[in-house]
Amino acid sequence: MGYFFDINKIRNDFPILTPPTGGVYFDNACATLKPESVISAIENYYREYPACAGRSSHRLGEIVDQKVEGTRKIIADFINAEPKEIIFTRNTTEGINLIARGLEFQKGDAILVSDKEHNSNLIPWQILKEEKEIELKIVPSKEDNTFDIEAFKKLIEPKVKLVSIVFTSNLDGVSNPIKEITKISHQNDSLFLIDGAQAIGHQKIDVRDLDCDFFAFSGHKMLGPSGMGAVYIKKKSAEKLRPLIVGGGTVEDSTYESHKLLEAPLKFEAGLQDYAGIIGFGEAVKYLKNVGFENIKSQEQKLNRIISEGFKDLPQIKIIGPANSELRSGIINFYHQKMASHEISLLLDKTYNIMTRSGRHCVHSWYNSRNINDSVRASVYFYNTESEAEYFVESIRKIIKLA
Amino acid sequence: MPCLIALVVLAVLSIFSLKYRILAKEAFECVFRRITLRPCQAGFDQKLKTGVSSWFLKKNERIGGFVFRRFEILSWIFVIVFSITTFYVGRGVYFYATYGSCAPQNPQNCVINQLIPAGATSSQAGFPPCEEYNATPKK
């Protein structure tokens, strides 16, 4: 499908990138910008059919029903799943919590995560550890911050009931060898959950090929509306999973004493949903498919290379993660030995109109273990340009002269 | 120290706008934390430093750089100048209300005396007459 990669044409699809607004947006790992088609789809819902799905049989209800189920199919096709395996959530965090709260763990069970997990894939397990007395095991990374498969093999054992690993780290952009991890996990009879938040908008995802049990992701990191996400739950795993929230839309029937839950995905989607968000999410997926992952990957790598090479003669700047920029997708996370990261990020914004993020990027555990205070994260996407990357390097050069 | 300056300025501005009220609250929290020997939360001092430096950097990089590097010292200078000025203004207001001149020893040095025509009452200058302070409240 994908069309010829014309950066100017692409940028025209994003209202915020067209003058007189604009600026350099390098905070795509937090939330990407939204194309006109997504914005229009959301607006159309509120203007033309602002009704419920799955409940009302009037004509507006039917339109919403078709649109929502259509989007479920679009997203399912996008990751090679079945529509029934897609559950709409608010974000990746909710998806992971749905799994954490839905699975039955016994005292003495263990869960395995990496040492680079986002708080969303760490705190739910820490709480389970406190509540159910399960063990939480952490796989240490290699010195260059890449996944240590040998350390993982040493830690996995029969009592590990779930392995929950990030696909692409929001810390350094490194993708983990997910297929290999899944294989080892399943050989150990452990379920496998993937935090796919930073991967799905950047590379082709095929959950059948990955053979994972759960795959949680967010729409707002892949051109979709804010506060919209989904989680893939393998059909056979869905039967074992209890819903996180129950109520309207999740039951087939109820009496004063009991109820009968519907099958997945409906049993997991309690109450009225964000239909506008769901429909917008579908449009985002269509847009991404048109751009094509080859184009996305090559543009991200090109920009990361420009920035990483631009930093090479700046010894005060330390990039987190491997030196090879091709391994870090669109993320350049760095810190200065003397200057505070917040100051760098604020100066970039206020003086040079470049938007980045500073802090610990919800991976506090990693920063604490390395005694690193914080960092500035620049995250590029396919609509960013080479001149923006060069301007960013120039701006950093000027800022660090202030130290 | 920049938080203290910000608090005073923002406290005055906050009388007129909600936007500044929120910032003043942030500045107050920052000052309170600094007094209790803790770092400012949410980087308010950094926001202030980069905001001011950025304004100068856009005009002139050398001046901007100087402001950024010497921000703490410049803030201290401002605090000291501000404190001295506040003391003299307060003293002048007190003298004017009490003696009818902000510089009773040398009335010709009092700028208010030069601005207000001779014989005008202090109430015409914006201050209530001294007698009113001792007047019995009206029932």
XYZ file of C-alpha atoms in Angstrom:
542
model
C 0.000 0.000 0.000
C 2.369 2.774 1.282
C 2.744 5.945 -0.739
C 5.857 7.780 -1.881
C 7.417 9.347 1.187
C 6.957 13.063 0.616
C 7.792 14.775 3.897
C 6.180 18.076 2.891
C 2.954 16.366 1.923
C 3.011 14.451 5.213
C 3.621 17.587 7.275
C 0.673 19.260 5.600
C -1.540 16.521 7.036
C -0.709 17.691 10.559
C -2.430 20.997 11.393
C -0.031 21.777 14.243
C 2.959 21.563 11.893
C 1.609 24.045 9.403
C 2.544 27.706 9.884
C 1.972 29.967 11.792
C 1.902 27.365 14.598
C 4.621 24.783 14.677
C 7.948 24.609 16.406
C 10.049 21.473 16.547
C 8.159 18.660 18.239
C 10.572 16.075 19.631
C 8.371 14.527 22.319
C 6.835 11.789 20.205
C 7.641 9.035 22.691
C 5.144 10.680 25.031
C 2.429 11.445 22.489
C 2.613 11.880 18.739
C 0.869 14.643 16.830
C -2.491 13.939 15.210
C -3.190 14.116 11.476
C -6.233 15.905 10.089
C -7.991 12.589 9.317
C -7.919 11.604 13.015
C -9.140 15.006 14.153
C -11.952 14.968 11.578
C -13.043 11.455 12.549
C -13.374 12.525 16.190
C -15.239 15.680 15.225
C -17.550 13.755 12.880
C -18.596 11.454 15.720
C -19.687 14.382 17.874
C -21.315 16.225 14.967
C -23.005 13.392 13.107
C -23.597 10.334 15.307
C -22.862 11.059 18.999
C -24.632 7.930 20.291
C -23.922 4.616 22.071
C -22.574 1.416 20.575
C -23.799 -2.094 21.387
C -26.931 -1.001 23.234
C -29.307 1.095 21.176
C -30.973 -0.140 18.011
C -31.793 3.295 16.558
C -30.007 4.497 13.417
C -27.336 6.552 15.181
C -26.587 3.657 17.515
C -26.173 1.382 14.523
C -23.685 3.748 12.862
C -21.571 3.916 16.042
C -21.781 0.161 16.427
C -20.509 -0.382 12.897
C -17.737 2.182 13.308
C -16.531 0.753 16.632
C -16.554 -2.839 15.456
C -14.978 -1.716 12.181
C -12.157 -0.113 14.151
C -11.712 -3.269 16.213
C -11.202 -5.148 12.948
C -8.795 -2.510 11.586
C -6.661 -2.752 14.733
C -6.860 -6.551 14.787
C -5.697 -6.732 11.145
C -2.939 -4.249 11.924
C -1.342 -6.652 14.423
C -2.588 -9.888 12.822
C -5.057 -10.735 15.595
C -8.752 -11.576 15.617
C -11.190 -8.751 16.401
C -12.375 -10.621 19.522
C -8.832 -10.470 20.855
C -8.750 -6.657 20.881
C -9.951 -4.865 24.028
C -10.161 -1.103 24.037
C -8.508 0.612 26.996
C -7.410 4.122 27.872
C -3.714 3.380 27.467
C -0.950 0.780 27.839
C -0.989 1.244 31.622
C -4.630 0.232 31.824
C -3.937 -2.754 29.566
C -1.126 -3.990 31.823
C -3.230 -3.433 34.953
C -6.073 -5.374 33.356
C -3.735 -8.373 32.994
C -2.141 -7.906 36.434
C -5.520 -7.770 38.172
C -7.162 -10.385 35.963
C -4.733 -13.272 36.342
C -4.836 -15.613 39.331
C -1.519 -15.692 41.154
C -0.729 -17.902 44.139
C 1.667 -17.306 46.979
C 5.155 -18.320 45.826
C 4.538 -17.612 42.119
C 7.064 -15.382 40.404
C 6.897 -12.648 37.767
C 9.862 -11.667 35.637
C 10.475 -8.161 34.303
C 13.532 -6.345 32.939
C 15.451 -3.587 34.746
C 14.290 -1.019 32.168
C 10.552 -1.241 32.694
C 8.307 1.795 32.701
C 6.529 2.302 36.038
C 3.396 0.980 34.317
C 5.060 -2.410 33.944
C 6.660 -2.408 37.377
C 4.293 -0.917 39.961
C 1.345 -3.285 39.231
C 3.659 -6.237 39.926
C 5.132 -4.612 43.044
C 1.603 -4.214 44.404
C 0.810 -7.858 43.605
C 4.034 -8.798 45.378
C 2.808 -7.015 48.513
C -0.747 -8.337 48.298
C -0.231 -11.936 47.211
C 3.317 -12.587 48.378
C 4.572 -13.386 44.918
C 8.184 -12.929 43.913
C 9.244 -10.178 41.490
C 12.440 -10.972 39.613
C 14.392 -8.376 37.666
C 16.521 -9.228 34.626
C 19.610 -6.987 34.563
C 20.623 -5.383 31.262
C 24.059 -5.634 29.677
C 26.521 -2.820 30.131
C 25.357 -1.112 26.921
C 21.759 -1.278 28.241
C 20.639 -4.000 25.791
C 18.721 -7.095 26.912
C 20.818 -9.836 28.496
C 19.270 -13.059 27.251
C 21.736 -15.181 29.250
C 20.754 -13.435 32.486
C 17.115 -14.015 31.551
C 17.710 -17.742 30.974
C 19.311 -17.991 34.402
C 16.356 -16.336 36.119
C 13.479 -18.152 34.460
C 12.262 -21.190 36.394
C 9.010 -23.148 36.822
C 7.589 -20.812 39.455
C 7.718 -17.893 36.971
C 4.078 -17.690 35.889
C 4.360 -14.514 33.844
C 7.114 -12.734 31.951
C 6.308 -9.079 31.299
C 8.833 -7.247 29.151
C 8.917 -3.981 27.245
C 9.284 -4.392 23.462
C 10.961 -1.040 22.756
C 12.204 0.869 25.783
C 11.014 4.429 26.255
C 14.312 5.019 28.036
C 16.705 4.472 25.135
C 14.640 3.217 22.188
C 16.257 -0.231 22.229
C 14.047 -3.118 21.091
C 14.364 -6.365 22.997
C 14.653 -9.793 21.288
C 10.981 -10.457 21.920
C 10.582 -13.608 19.802
C 13.406 -15.317 21.612
C 12.070 -14.223 25.021
C 8.590 -15.531 24.128
C 10.000 -18.867 23.051
C 11.940 -19.328 26.285
C 8.951 -18.151 28.361
C 6.599 -20.642 26.714
C 9.128 -23.457 27.083
C 8.871 -22.675 30.795
C 5.032 -22.595 30.611
C 5.027 -18.928 31.549
C 2.554 -16.479 30.062
C 4.118 -13.627 28.150
C 2.983 -9.996 28.256
C 4.517 -7.337 26.004
C 4.502 -3.638 26.791
C 4.242 -2.505 23.191
C 3.706 1.228 23.755
C 6.914 2.382 22.042
C 7.036 -0.363 19.428
C 3.685 -0.414 17.683
C 3.911 2.920 15.887
C 7.452 2.235 14.711
C 7.621 -1.327 13.431
C 5.359 -4.026 12.036
C 3.768 -6.026 14.838
C 2.464 -9.536 14.255
C 1.175 -11.049 17.484
C 0.770 -14.469 15.868
C 4.398 -14.463 14.817
C 5.522 -13.131 18.204
C 3.307 -15.741 19.857
C 2.726 -13.538 22.898
C -0.262 -13.954 25.230
C -0.860 -10.254 25.827
C 0.219 -7.121 23.983
C -0.673 -3.738 25.507
C -0.363 -0.498 23.560
C -1.515 3.131 23.384
C -3.167 4.994 20.533
C -1.676 8.370 21.406
C 1.846 7.142 20.639
C 0.791 6.174 17.103
C -1.082 9.276 15.863
C -4.296 8.363 17.697
C -6.328 10.370 20.200
C -5.027 10.942 23.735
C -6.257 8.542 26.385
C -7.005 5.771 23.902
C -5.360 2.376 23.803
C -5.932 -1.332 23.400
C -4.695 -4.651 24.633
C -4.440 -7.872 22.665
C -5.442 -10.893 24.715
C -4.931 -14.298 23.099
C -8.271 -16.088 22.825
C -7.399 -18.977 25.109
C -5.886 -16.638 27.731
C -8.997 -14.434 27.752
C -11.077 -17.232 29.280
C -8.839 -17.356 32.380
C -8.795 -13.600 32.833
C -11.154 -11.785 35.193
C -12.277 -8.321 34.069
C -10.722 -5.300 35.774
C -13.995 -3.337 35.835
C -17.475 -4.793 35.539
C -20.910 -3.326 34.999
C -22.931 -2.123 32.033
C -22.120 -3.825 28.763
C -20.184 -6.706 30.351
C -23.001 -9.091 31.290
C -25.377 -11.287 29.353
C -27.888 -11.391 32.212
C -28.109 -10.711 35.929
C -30.406 -11.406 38.890
C -30.266 -9.927 42.390
C -27.971 -12.778 43.340
C -25.811 -13.488 40.296
C -24.748 -12.535 36.783
C -23.393 -14.110 33.644
C -20.472 -12.341 32.007
C -20.315 -11.886 28.247
C -17.389 -13.293 26.300
C -14.286 -11.289 25.414
C -13.859 -8.556 24.333
C -17.141 -7.225 25.756
C -16.651 -8.589 29.274
C -13.584 -6.335 29.571
C -15.195 -3.129 28.277
C -17.458 -1.961 31.083
C -19.623 1.135 30.761
C -19.932 3.591 27.928
C -16.708 3.751 25.925
C -14.792 6.609 24.301
C -16.376 6.016 20.882
C -14.904 9.150 19.349
C -11.478 8.022 20.546
C -11.960 4.511 19.201
C -13.004 5.815 15.774
C -10.069 8.252 15.748
C -7.757 5.384 16.691
C -8.920 3.477 13.603
C -8.110 6.459 11.404
C -4.635 6.687 12.944
C -3.964 3.050 12.056
C -5.119 3.659 8.468
C -2.786 6.652 8.216
C 0.196 4.693 9.560
C -0.447 1.839 7.126
C -0.388 4.331 4.266
C 2.925 5.828 5.351
C 4.462 2.366 5.739
C 6.832 1.086 8.392
C 9.819 0.991 6.032
C 9.493 4.753 5.549
C 8.909 5.372 9.260
C 11.936 3.332 10.302
C 14.268 4.816 7.725
C 13.274 8.417 8.592
C 13.691 7.796 12.346
C 17.091 6.181 11.863
C 18.241 9.002 9.604
C 17.281 11.645 12.171
C 18.732 9.706 15.092
C 22.000 9.350 13.183
C 22.202 13.113 12.510
C 21.654 13.902 16.197
C 23.904 11.149 17.576
C 26.742 12.095 15.242
C 26.214 15.754 16.078
C 26.772 14.889 19.735
C 29.967 12.921 19.098
C 32.324 15.846 19.657
C 30.465 16.956 22.782
C 32.084 14.875 25.556
C 29.913 16.485 28.246
C 26.821 14.910 26.645
C 26.184 11.279 27.534
C 23.644 9.348 25.459
C 21.795 6.615 27.360
C 21.902 3.260 25.580
C 24.113 1.754 22.898
C 26.416 3.962 20.838
C 24.946 2.659 17.572
C 22.046 5.002 16.768
C 20.339 2.340 14.623
C 19.582 0.354 17.769
C 17.814 3.289 19.430
C 14.921 3.819 16.943
C 13.752 7.440 17.281
C 14.922 8.078 20.840
C 17.935 10.163 21.876
C 17.977 10.274 25.669
C 20.940 12.177 27.084
C 22.254 14.101 30.047
C 24.892 16.735 30.610
C 27.434 16.238 33.361
C 27.066 19.755 34.757
C 23.776 21.186 33.551
C 20.391 20.187 34.938
C 18.272 18.344 32.386
C 15.193 20.432 33.181
C 17.149 23.580 32.383
C 18.319 22.197 29.039
C 14.792 21.162 28.124
C 13.285 24.488 29.225
C 15.904 26.458 27.301
C 15.279 24.351 24.213
C 11.604 25.193 24.444
C 11.719 28.836 25.474
C 14.704 29.952 23.414
C 14.740 27.638 20.409
C 11.122 26.455 20.177
C 12.094 22.787 20.449
C 9.873 20.572 22.577
C 11.578 17.718 24.410
C 10.960 15.989 27.718
C 13.173 16.028 30.783
C 13.076 13.984 33.962
C 13.166 10.274 34.660
C 10.644 9.304 32.009
C 8.708 7.007 34.372
C 11.703 4.677 34.669
C 12.757 5.982 38.098
C 14.034 2.546 39.128
C 16.659 2.550 36.360
C 17.866 6.091 37.188
C 18.049 5.299 40.905
C 20.037 2.116 40.297
C 22.565 4.030 38.126
C 22.715 7.126 40.301
C 21.762 9.322 37.363
C 19.596 12.233 38.333
C 17.590 12.744 35.160
C 17.939 13.260 31.415
C 16.589 15.057 28.364
C 14.738 12.856 25.898
C 14.348 13.877 22.284
C 12.101 11.477 20.397
C 11.628 11.907 16.673
C 8.952 10.564 14.339
C 8.530 10.268 10.587
C 7.147 13.801 10.150
C 10.287 15.377 11.655
C 12.842 16.653 9.181
C 16.594 16.549 8.774
C 16.797 20.323 9.147
C 14.963 20.035 12.484
C 17.508 17.444 13.654
C 20.408 19.689 12.586
C 18.804 22.708 14.266
C 18.402 20.645 17.450
C 22.119 19.783 17.479
C 23.041 23.439 16.892
C 20.749 24.543 19.728
C 22.253 22.003 22.130
C 25.722 23.242 21.219
C 24.694 26.796 22.117
C 22.998 25.720 25.347
C 25.893 23.700 26.701
C 28.177 26.683 26.202
C 26.198 28.262 29.054
C 27.428 25.616 31.510
C 16.499 33.474 46.016
C 14.794 33.968 42.614
C 11.666 32.428 44.176
C 11.506 35.199 46.775
C 11.643 37.924 44.141
C 9.086 36.020 42.073
C 6.815 35.653 45.079
C 6.759 39.384 45.753
C 6.223 40.328 42.100
C 3.669 37.600 41.488
C 1.832 38.351 44.732
C 1.195 41.874 43.462
C 0.247 40.681 39.976
C -2.013 37.980 41.395
C -4.361 40.661 42.716
C -5.343 41.258 39.103
C -5.109 37.853 37.425
C -5.792 34.208 38.243
C -2.868 33.183 36.023
C -0.438 34.984 38.328
C -2.243 33.669 41.419
C -1.342 30.109 40.377
C 2.276 31.136 39.759
C 2.383 33.026 43.059
C 1.213 29.890 44.852
C 4.000 27.943 43.140
C 6.502 30.632 44.155
C 5.247 30.530 47.748
C 5.670 26.757 47.870
C 9.164 27.180 46.452
C 10.114 29.804 49.067
C 8.649 27.660 51.831
C 10.649 24.646 50.701
C 13.834 26.708 50.448
C 13.294 28.093 53.960
C 12.904 24.545 55.232
C 16.152 23.662 53.423
C 14.550 21.519 50.731
C 14.893 21.944 46.956
C 12.089 23.609 45.032
C 9.459 21.215 43.769
C 8.464 21.059 40.095
C 11.566 23.077 39.217
C 9.938 26.462 39.721
C 13.331 28.097 40.241
C 14.560 26.468 37.019
C 11.485 27.678 35.143
C 12.169 31.174 36.380
C 15.867 31.044 35.574
C 15.365 29.698 32.064
C 12.433 32.030 31.423
C 14.450 35.142 32.278
C 17.670 33.912 30.618
C 15.779 32.910 27.504
C 14.404 36.440 27.123
C 17.963 37.791 27.168
C 19.350 34.976 25.014
C 16.936 35.864 22.239
C 18.161 39.481 22.314
C 21.854 38.860 22.858
C 23.550 35.527 23.480
C 26.394 37.000 25.546
C 24.078 38.864 27.897
C 21.764 35.829 28.047
C 24.698 33.603 28.903
C 25.819 36.008 31.619
C 22.316 36.102 33.137
C 22.062 32.301 33.025
C 25.447 31.725 34.658
C 25.097 34.438 37.282
C 21.399 34.053 37.938
C 21.732 33.208 41.634
C 24.080 36.152 42.290
C 21.907 38.517 40.264
C 18.900 37.326 42.259
C 20.709 38.058 45.513
C 21.592 41.550 44.295
C 17.945 42.101 43.398
C 16.827 40.886 46.813
C 19.255 43.209 48.600
C 18.329 46.201 46.406
C 14.663 45.358 46.822
C 14.987 45.104 50.614
C 16.831 48.433 50.894
C 14.315 50.143 48.610
C 11.386 48.686 50.535
C 12.899 49.940 53.814
C 13.348 53.502 52.512
C 9.927 53.617 50.866
C 8.296 52.358 54.072
C 10.183 54.889 56.160
C 9.259 57.700 53.768
C 5.567 56.786 53.871
C 5.681 56.679 57.672
C 7.366 60.088 57.873
C 4.956 61.590 55.381
C 1.943 60.314 57.297
C 3.398 61.452 60.642
C 5.214 64.712 59.822
C 3.778 65.726 56.434
C 7.116 65.179 54.726
C 8.948 62.002 53.753
C 12.219 63.702 54.752
C 11.397 65.772 57.882
C 15.008 66.916 58.382
C 15.306 68.246 54.813
C 11.769 68.717 53.425
C 13.174 70.066 50.156
C 14.592 66.580 49.492
C 11.157 64.955 49.672
C 9.905 64.338 46.169
C 6.270 64.135 47.336
C 6.524 67.602 48.839
C 7.706 68.883 45.478
C 4.870 67.176 43.636
C 2.069 68.311 45.945
C 1.459 72.080 46.173
C 2.315 73.719 49.473
C -0.631 73.808 51.880
C -2.322 70.748 50.384
C -3.476 68.266 52.998
C -2.098 64.764 53.141
C -5.513 63.403 52.165
C -5.181 65.280 48.877
C -1.951 63.378 48.376
C -3.747 60.113 48.788
C -3.154 59.664 52.522
C -5.794 60.177 55.185
C -5.111 63.139 57.527
C -3.245 62.210 60.706
C -6.203 63.250 62.880
C -8.384 60.588 61.345
C -6.228 57.911 62.931
C -7.211 59.194 66.411
C -10.831 59.956 65.593
C -13.509 58.039 67.438
C -15.241 55.642 65.077
C -18.651 56.956 63.932
C -21.634 55.014 65.266
